[in-house]
Amino acid sequence: MRIVAGRHRGARLEAPPGESTRPTSDRARQALFDTLTGGRFDIDLNGAVVLDLFAGTGALGLEALSRGAARAIFVEKDRAAHAVLSRNIAHLKAGDCTLVLAQDATKLGRAREPAALVLMDPPYRQGLVGPALQALLAGGWLVPDALIVIEQAKDEALDLPTGFALLDDRRYGAARFLFLRQAAPE
C-alpha cells in the first residue's frame, strides 16, 4: 500500500497483520480523491482540516495530507491499528500536522477542530455509520458545508440518520463510496 499522489507520492504505508483492519486499496483511493478534487466535488484540500474516522492505517487522511490538507485528525480505537497508524505518520514525518485520538468514533465528544472533509471507513456491516454521523453532529465536528465520505461494502444498506443528505453513491470493486453533506435546516 502506497500514497497515490502529492508530496508523499509512492511512500509505502504499513498495515497491521490479520483481518481486523481492511485498508482502502490504492486504486479505490485514487478514484476517491479524483472524484473529490477534480471530479464532481472539485474541493480544494489546500489548508483543509480532514477528519479520518475508523482510521486504521491512516491511508485516507495521509493521502489528504499528501495532497495539501493542512491538518489531519485520526480516530482509531484498535490498539494494533493505532500503533501502525502512529508509525505511518512518523514515516511520513507528519507528526506536526496530525492529531491521533485513541477512541471510539461513535463517541467523539466535543470537536478539537471542526473538519471540512470527513473520511469514514468503518468495519463493514456493523451498523457504525449512523452512530458516527450523529457523533459528528453532536460534537460540532463539521464546518459549514463539510463533505463526508463513507466507505462501505457495495451491497451494504445505508440507514442515513436525520440531518444528512446523500449527494452521490459510487462503487469501486467490492467498495462503495457515499458522499454526504449536513442537510440544510428546514
PDB file of C-alpha atoms in Angstrom:
ATOM      1  CA  MET A   1       0.000   0.000   0.000  1.00  0.00           C
ATOM      2  CA  ARG A   2       1.349   3.397  -1.031  1.00  0.00           C
ATOM      3  CA  ILE A   3       0.422   7.071  -1.040  1.00  0.00           C
ATOM      4  CA  VAL A   4      -1.002   7.624  -4.519  1.00  0.00           C
ATOM      5  CA  ALA A   5      -0.331  11.320  -5.206  1.00  0.00           C
ATOM      6  CA  GLY A   6       1.033  14.569  -3.827  1.00  0.00           C
ATOM      7  CA  ARG A   7       4.213  15.358  -1.954  1.00  0.00           C
ATOM      8  CA  HIS A   8       4.454  11.840  -0.425  1.00  0.00           C
ATOM      9  CA  ARG A   9       3.592  10.030  -3.660  1.00  0.00           C
ATOM     10  CA  GLY A  10       4.942   6.485  -3.672  1.00  0.00           C
ATOM     11  CA  ALA A  11       5.624   6.354   0.082  1.00  0.00           C
ATOM     12  CA  ARG A  12       4.856   2.921   1.474  1.00  0.00           C
ATOM     13  CA  LEU A  13       2.366   2.549   4.294  1.00  0.00           C
ATOM     14  CA  GLU A  14       2.335  -0.270   6.798  1.00  0.00           C
ATOM     15  CA  ALA A  15      -0.816  -2.279   7.529  1.00  0.00           C
ATOM     16  CA  PRO A  16      -1.453  -4.371  10.629  1.00  0.00           C
ATOM     17  CA  PRO A  17      -1.411  -8.138  10.192  1.00  0.00           C
ATOM     18  CA  GLY A  18      -4.657 -10.088  10.180  1.00  0.00           C
ATOM     19  CA  GLU A  19      -8.168  -9.202   9.149  1.00  0.00           C
ATOM     20  CA  SER A  20      -9.088  -6.603  11.791  1.00  0.00           C
ATOM     21  CA  THR A  21      -8.123  -3.701   9.511  1.00  0.00           C
ATOM     22  CA  ARG A  22      -9.186  -3.522   5.854  1.00  0.00           C
ATOM     23  CA  PRO A  23      -7.195  -0.737   4.163  1.00  0.00           C
ATOM     24  CA  THR A  24      -8.703   1.041   1.175  1.00  0.00           C
ATOM     25  CA  SER A  25      -6.910  -0.136  -1.960  1.00  0.00           C
ATOM     26  CA  ASP A  26      -4.593   2.247  -3.801  1.00  0.00           C
ATOM     27  CA  ARG A  27      -6.862   2.122  -6.854  1.00  0.00           C
ATOM     28  CA  ALA A  28     -10.038   2.925  -4.878  1.00  0.00           C
ATOM     29  CA  ARG A  29      -8.218   5.728  -3.001  1.00  0.00           C
ATOM     30  CA  GLN A  30      -7.067   7.210  -6.320  1.00  0.00           C
ATOM     31  CA  ALA A  31     -10.634   7.121  -7.675  1.00  0.00           C
ATOM     32  CA  LEU A  32     -11.979   8.661  -4.476  1.00  0.00           C
ATOM     33  CA  PHE A  33      -9.529  11.577  -4.486  1.00  0.00           C
ATOM     34  CA  ASP A  34     -10.014  12.128  -8.222  1.00  0.00           C
ATOM     35  CA  THR A  35     -13.746  12.493  -7.528  1.00  0.00           C
ATOM     36  CA  LEU A  36     -13.111  14.811  -4.584  1.00  0.00           C
ATOM     37  CA  THR A  37     -10.551  17.139  -6.124  1.00  0.00           C
ATOM     38  CA  GLY A  38     -11.162  17.092  -9.841  1.00  0.00           C
ATOM     39  CA  GLY A  39     -14.469  15.405 -10.353  1.00  0.00           C
ATOM     40  CA  ARG A  40     -17.936  16.190  -9.211  1.00  0.00           C
ATOM     41  CA  PHE A  41     -16.996  17.911  -5.955  1.00  0.00           C
ATOM     42  CA  ASP A  42     -13.855  19.805  -7.025  1.00  0.00           C
ATOM     43  CA  ILE A  43     -12.861  20.549  -3.423  1.00  0.00           C
ATOM     44  CA  ASP A  44      -9.662  22.348  -2.546  1.00  0.00           C
ATOM     45  CA  LEU A  45      -7.697  20.392   0.048  1.00  0.00           C
ATOM     46  CA  ASN A  46      -5.103  23.156   0.477  1.00  0.00           C
ATOM     47  CA  GLY A  47      -5.310  24.327   4.072  1.00  0.00           C
ATOM     48  CA  ALA A  48      -8.213  21.998   4.927  1.00  0.00           C
ATOM     49  CA  VAL A  49      -8.694  20.109   8.179  1.00  0.00           C
ATOM     50  CA  VAL A  50      -9.507  16.460   7.476  1.00  0.00           C
ATOM     51  CA  LEU A  51     -11.039  14.011   9.946  1.00  0.00           C
ATOM     52  CA  ASP A  52     -10.271  10.319   9.336  1.00  0.00           C
ATOM     53  CA  LEU A  53     -12.718   8.206  11.365  1.00  0.00           C
ATOM     54  CA  PHE A  54     -12.056   4.497  11.876  1.00  0.00           C
ATOM     55  CA  ALA A  55      -8.615   5.469  10.567  1.00  0.00           C
ATOM     56  CA  GLY A  56      -6.923   2.064  10.578  1.00  0.00           C
ATOM     57  CA  THR A  57      -3.613   2.603   8.779  1.00  0.00           C
ATOM     58  CA  GLY A  58      -4.412   6.273   8.224  1.00  0.00           C
ATOM     59  CA  ALA A  59      -4.176   5.872   4.441  1.00  0.00           C
ATOM     60  CA  LEU A  60      -7.139   8.155   3.708  1.00  0.00           C
ATOM     61  CA  GLY A  61      -6.065  11.005   5.983  1.00  0.00           C
ATOM     62  CA  LEU A  62      -2.408  10.663   4.989  1.00  0.00           C
ATOM     63  CA  GLU A  63      -3.407  10.781   1.324  1.00  0.00           C
ATOM     64  CA  ALA A  64      -5.284  14.031   2.040  1.00  0.00           C
ATOM     65  CA  LEU A  65      -2.200  15.477   3.772  1.00  0.00           C
ATOM     66  CA  SER A  66      -0.017  14.460   0.833  1.00  0.00           C
ATOM     67  CA  ARG A  67      -2.415  16.324  -1.460  1.00  0.00           C
ATOM     68  CA  GLY A  68      -2.301  19.578   0.512  1.00  0.00           C
ATOM     69  CA  ALA A  69      -4.531  19.310   3.584  1.00  0.00           C
ATOM     70  CA  ALA A  70      -3.161  21.391   6.475  1.00  0.00           C
ATOM     71  CA  ARG A  71      -4.122  19.020   9.297  1.00  0.00           C
ATOM     72  CA  ALA A  72      -5.495  15.538   9.756  1.00  0.00           C
ATOM     73  CA  ILE A  73      -7.222  14.217  12.843  1.00  0.00           C
ATOM     74  CA  PHE A  74      -7.267  10.424  13.077  1.00  0.00           C
ATOM     75  CA  VAL A  75      -9.696   8.499  15.267  1.00  0.00           C
ATOM     76  CA  GLU A  76      -8.876   4.825  15.850  1.00  0.00           C
ATOM     77  CA  LYS A  77      -9.615   2.685  18.902  1.00  0.00           C
ATOM     78  CA  ASP A  78      -7.968  -0.614  17.859  1.00  0.00           C
ATOM     79  CA  ARG A  79      -4.561  -0.832  19.550  1.00  0.00           C
ATOM     80  CA  ALA A  80      -2.769  -2.690  16.750  1.00  0.00           C
ATOM     81  CA  ALA A  81      -4.121  -0.307  14.102  1.00  0.00           C
ATOM     82  CA  HIS A  82      -3.320   2.669  16.327  1.00  0.00           C
ATOM     83  CA  ALA A  83       0.320   1.556  16.593  1.00  0.00           C
ATOM     84  CA  VAL A  84       0.603   1.126  12.799  1.00  0.00           C
ATOM     85  CA  LEU A  85      -1.063   4.493  12.240  1.00  0.00           C
ATOM     86  CA  SER A  86       1.482   6.164  14.519  1.00  0.00           C
ATOM     87  CA  ARG A  87       4.347   4.514  12.610  1.00  0.00           C
ATOM     88  CA  ASN A  88       2.878   5.610   9.255  1.00  0.00           C
ATOM     89  CA  ILE A  89       2.633   9.201  10.491  1.00  0.00           C
ATOM     90  CA  ALA A  90       6.240   9.063  11.735  1.00  0.00           C
ATOM     91  CA  HIS A  91       7.417   7.534   8.436  1.00  0.00           C
ATOM     92  CA  LEU A  92       5.936  10.500   6.543  1.00  0.00           C
ATOM     93  CA  LYS A  93       7.252  12.959   9.160  1.00  0.00           C
ATOM     94  CA  ALA A  94       3.694  14.263   9.526  1.00  0.00           C
ATOM     95  CA  GLY A  95       3.508  14.448  13.317  1.00  0.00           C
ATOM     96  CA  ASP A  96       3.374  18.243  13.374  1.00  0.00           C
ATOM     97  CA  CYS A  97       0.167  18.345  11.305  1.00  0.00           C
ATOM     98  CA  THR A  98      -1.681  15.386  12.801  1.00  0.00           C
ATOM     99  CA  LEU A  99      -3.625  14.511  15.910  1.00  0.00           C
ATOM    100  CA  VAL A 100      -4.352  10.882  16.775  1.00  0.00           C
ATOM    101  CA  LEU A 101      -7.257  10.131  19.092  1.00  0.00           C
ATOM    102  CA  ALA A 102      -7.400   6.622  20.548  1.00  0.00           C
ATOM    103  CA  GLN A 103     -11.140   6.484  20.996  1.00  0.00           C
ATOM    104  CA  ASP A 104     -14.408   5.166  19.641  1.00  0.00           C
ATOM    105  CA  ALA A 105     -15.511   7.081  16.522  1.00  0.00           C
ATOM    106  CA  THR A 106     -19.144   6.746  17.606  1.00  0.00           C
ATOM    107  CA  LYS A 107     -18.402   8.617  20.865  1.00  0.00           C
ATOM    108  CA  LEU A 108     -16.380  11.608  19.723  1.00  0.00           C
ATOM    109  CA  GLY A 109     -17.322  14.231  22.287  1.00  0.00           C
ATOM    110  CA  ARG A 110     -16.662  17.918  21.541  1.00  0.00           C
ATOM    111  CA  ALA A 111     -14.639  18.770  18.447  1.00  0.00           C
ATOM    112  CA  ARG A 112     -10.986  19.606  18.894  1.00  0.00           C
ATOM    113  CA  GLU A 113     -11.073  21.269  15.483  1.00  0.00           C
ATOM    114  CA  PRO A 114     -14.013  21.131  13.007  1.00  0.00           C
ATOM    115  CA  ALA A 115     -13.280  19.468   9.668  1.00  0.00           C
ATOM    116  CA  ALA A 116     -14.056  20.410   6.078  1.00  0.00           C
ATOM    117  CA  LEU A 117     -13.683  16.791   4.925  1.00  0.00           C
ATOM    118  CA  VAL A 118     -14.561  13.659   6.879  1.00  0.00           C
ATOM    119  CA  LEU A 119     -13.316  10.311   5.591  1.00  0.00           C
ATOM    120  CA  MET A 120     -15.032   7.381   7.275  1.00  0.00           C
ATOM    121  CA  ASP A 121     -14.115   3.728   6.695  1.00  0.00           C
ATOM    122  CA  PRO A 122     -15.868   1.749   9.450  1.00  0.00           C
ATOM    123  CA  PRO A 123     -15.786  -2.032   9.696  1.00  0.00           C
ATOM    124  CA  TYR A 124     -18.283  -3.384   7.178  1.00  0.00           C
ATOM    125  CA  ARG A 125     -21.756  -4.484   8.276  1.00  0.00           C
ATOM    126  CA  GLN A 126     -21.502  -3.437  11.924  1.00  0.00           C
ATOM    127  CA  GLY A 127     -24.010  -0.576  11.934  1.00  0.00           C
ATOM    128  CA  LEU A 128     -21.449   2.071  12.924  1.00  0.00           C
ATOM    129  CA  VAL A 129     -22.178   4.709  10.270  1.00  0.00           C
ATOM    130  CA  GLY A 130     -25.339   6.131  11.865  1.00  0.00           C
ATOM    131  CA  PRO A 131     -23.871   6.499  15.369  1.00  0.00           C
ATOM    132  CA  ALA A 132     -20.660   8.032  13.971  1.00  0.00           C
ATOM    133  CA  LEU A 133     -22.624  10.568  11.909  1.00  0.00           C
ATOM    134  CA  GLN A 134     -24.694  11.502  14.959  1.00  0.00           C
ATOM    135  CA  ALA A 135     -21.484  11.932  16.990  1.00  0.00           C
ATOM    136  CA  LEU A 136     -20.145  14.307  14.302  1.00  0.00           C
ATOM    137  CA  LEU A 137     -23.235  16.489  14.590  1.00  0.00           C
ATOM    138  CA  ALA A 138     -23.480  16.373  18.374  1.00  0.00           C
ATOM    139  CA  GLY A 139     -19.820  17.265  18.854  1.00  0.00           C
ATOM    140  CA  GLY A 140     -19.626  20.133  16.352  1.00  0.00           C
ATOM    141  CA  TRP A 141     -17.049  18.324  14.189  1.00  0.00           C
ATOM    142  CA  LEU A 142     -18.258  19.764  10.861  1.00  0.00           C
ATOM    143  CA  VAL A 143     -17.570  23.171   9.346  1.00  0.00           C
ATOM    144  CA  PRO A 144     -20.482  24.562   7.317  1.00  0.00           C
ATOM    145  CA  ASP A 145     -20.777  22.703   4.004  1.00  0.00           C
ATOM    146  CA  ALA A 146     -18.356  19.946   5.106  1.00  0.00           C
ATOM    147  CA  LEU A 147     -18.218  16.899   2.862  1.00  0.00           C
ATOM    148  CA  ILE A 148     -18.429  13.415   4.394  1.00  0.00           C
ATOM    149  CA  VAL A 149     -17.286  10.316   2.534  1.00  0.00           C
ATOM    150  CA  ILE A 150     -18.241   6.881   3.811  1.00  0.00           C
ATOM    151  CA  GLU A 151     -16.676   3.677   2.518  1.00  0.00           C
ATOM    152  CA  GLN A 152     -18.746   0.551   2.990  1.00  0.00           C
ATOM    153  CA  ALA A 153     -19.393  -2.790   1.320  1.00  0.00           C
ATOM    154  CA  LYS A 154     -21.067  -2.333  -2.059  1.00  0.00           C
ATOM    155  CA  ASP A 155     -24.089  -4.420  -1.003  1.00  0.00           C
ATOM    156  CA  GLU A 156     -24.422  -2.876   2.471  1.00  0.00           C
ATOM    157  CA  ALA A 157     -27.556  -0.824   3.167  1.00  0.00           C
ATOM    158  CA  LEU A 158     -27.165   2.713   4.467  1.00  0.00           C
ATOM    159  CA  ASP A 159     -29.518   3.860   7.196  1.00  0.00           C
ATOM    160  CA  LEU A 160     -28.892   7.588   6.962  1.00  0.00           C
ATOM    161  CA  PRO A 161     -29.829   9.445  10.150  1.00  0.00           C
ATOM    162  CA  THR A 162     -31.777  12.691  10.074  1.00  0.00           C
ATOM    163  CA  GLY A 163     -29.619  15.713   9.362  1.00  0.00           C
ATOM    164  CA  PHE A 164     -27.685  14.396   6.350  1.00  0.00           C
ATOM    165  CA  ALA A 165     -28.241  14.454   2.594  1.00  0.00           C
ATOM    166  CA  LEU A 166     -26.815  11.828   0.226  1.00  0.00           C
ATOM    167  CA  LEU A 167     -25.122  13.571  -2.733  1.00  0.00           C
ATOM    168  CA  ASP A 168     -23.554  10.679  -4.623  1.00  0.00           C
ATOM    169  CA  ASP A 169     -23.034   6.915  -4.455  1.00  0.00           C
ATOM    170  CA  ARG A 170     -20.117   5.325  -6.331  1.00  0.00           C
ATOM    171  CA  ARG A 171     -18.862   1.748  -6.469  1.00  0.00           C
ATOM    172  CA  TYR A 172     -15.246   0.628  -6.839  1.00  0.00           C
ATOM    173  CA  GLY A 173     -14.830  -3.149  -6.826  1.00  0.00           C
ATOM    174  CA  ALA A 174     -16.094  -4.505  -3.501  1.00  0.00           C
ATOM    175  CA  ALA A 175     -16.282  -0.993  -2.015  1.00  0.00           C
ATOM    176  CA  ARG A 176     -18.883   1.721  -2.215  1.00  0.00           C
ATOM    177  CA  PHE A 177     -18.246   5.409  -1.510  1.00  0.00           C
ATOM    178  CA  LEU A 178     -21.143   7.523  -0.284  1.00  0.00           C
ATOM    179  CA  PHE A 179     -20.802  11.313  -0.382  1.00  0.00           C
ATOM    180  CA  LEU A 180     -22.870  13.286   2.133  1.00  0.00           C
ATOM    181  CA  ARG A 181     -23.346  16.772   3.488  1.00  0.00           C
ATOM    182  CA  GLN A 182     -25.173  18.007   6.509  1.00  0.00           C
ATOM    183  CA  ALA A 183     -28.729  18.746   5.383  1.00  0.00           C
ATOM    184  CA  ALA A 184     -29.876  22.347   5.406  1.00  0.00           C
ATOM    185  CA  PRO A 185     -32.243  23.088   8.291  1.00  0.00           C
ATOM    186  CA  GLU A 186     -35.887  23.198   7.302  1.00  0.00           C
TER     187      GLU A 186
END
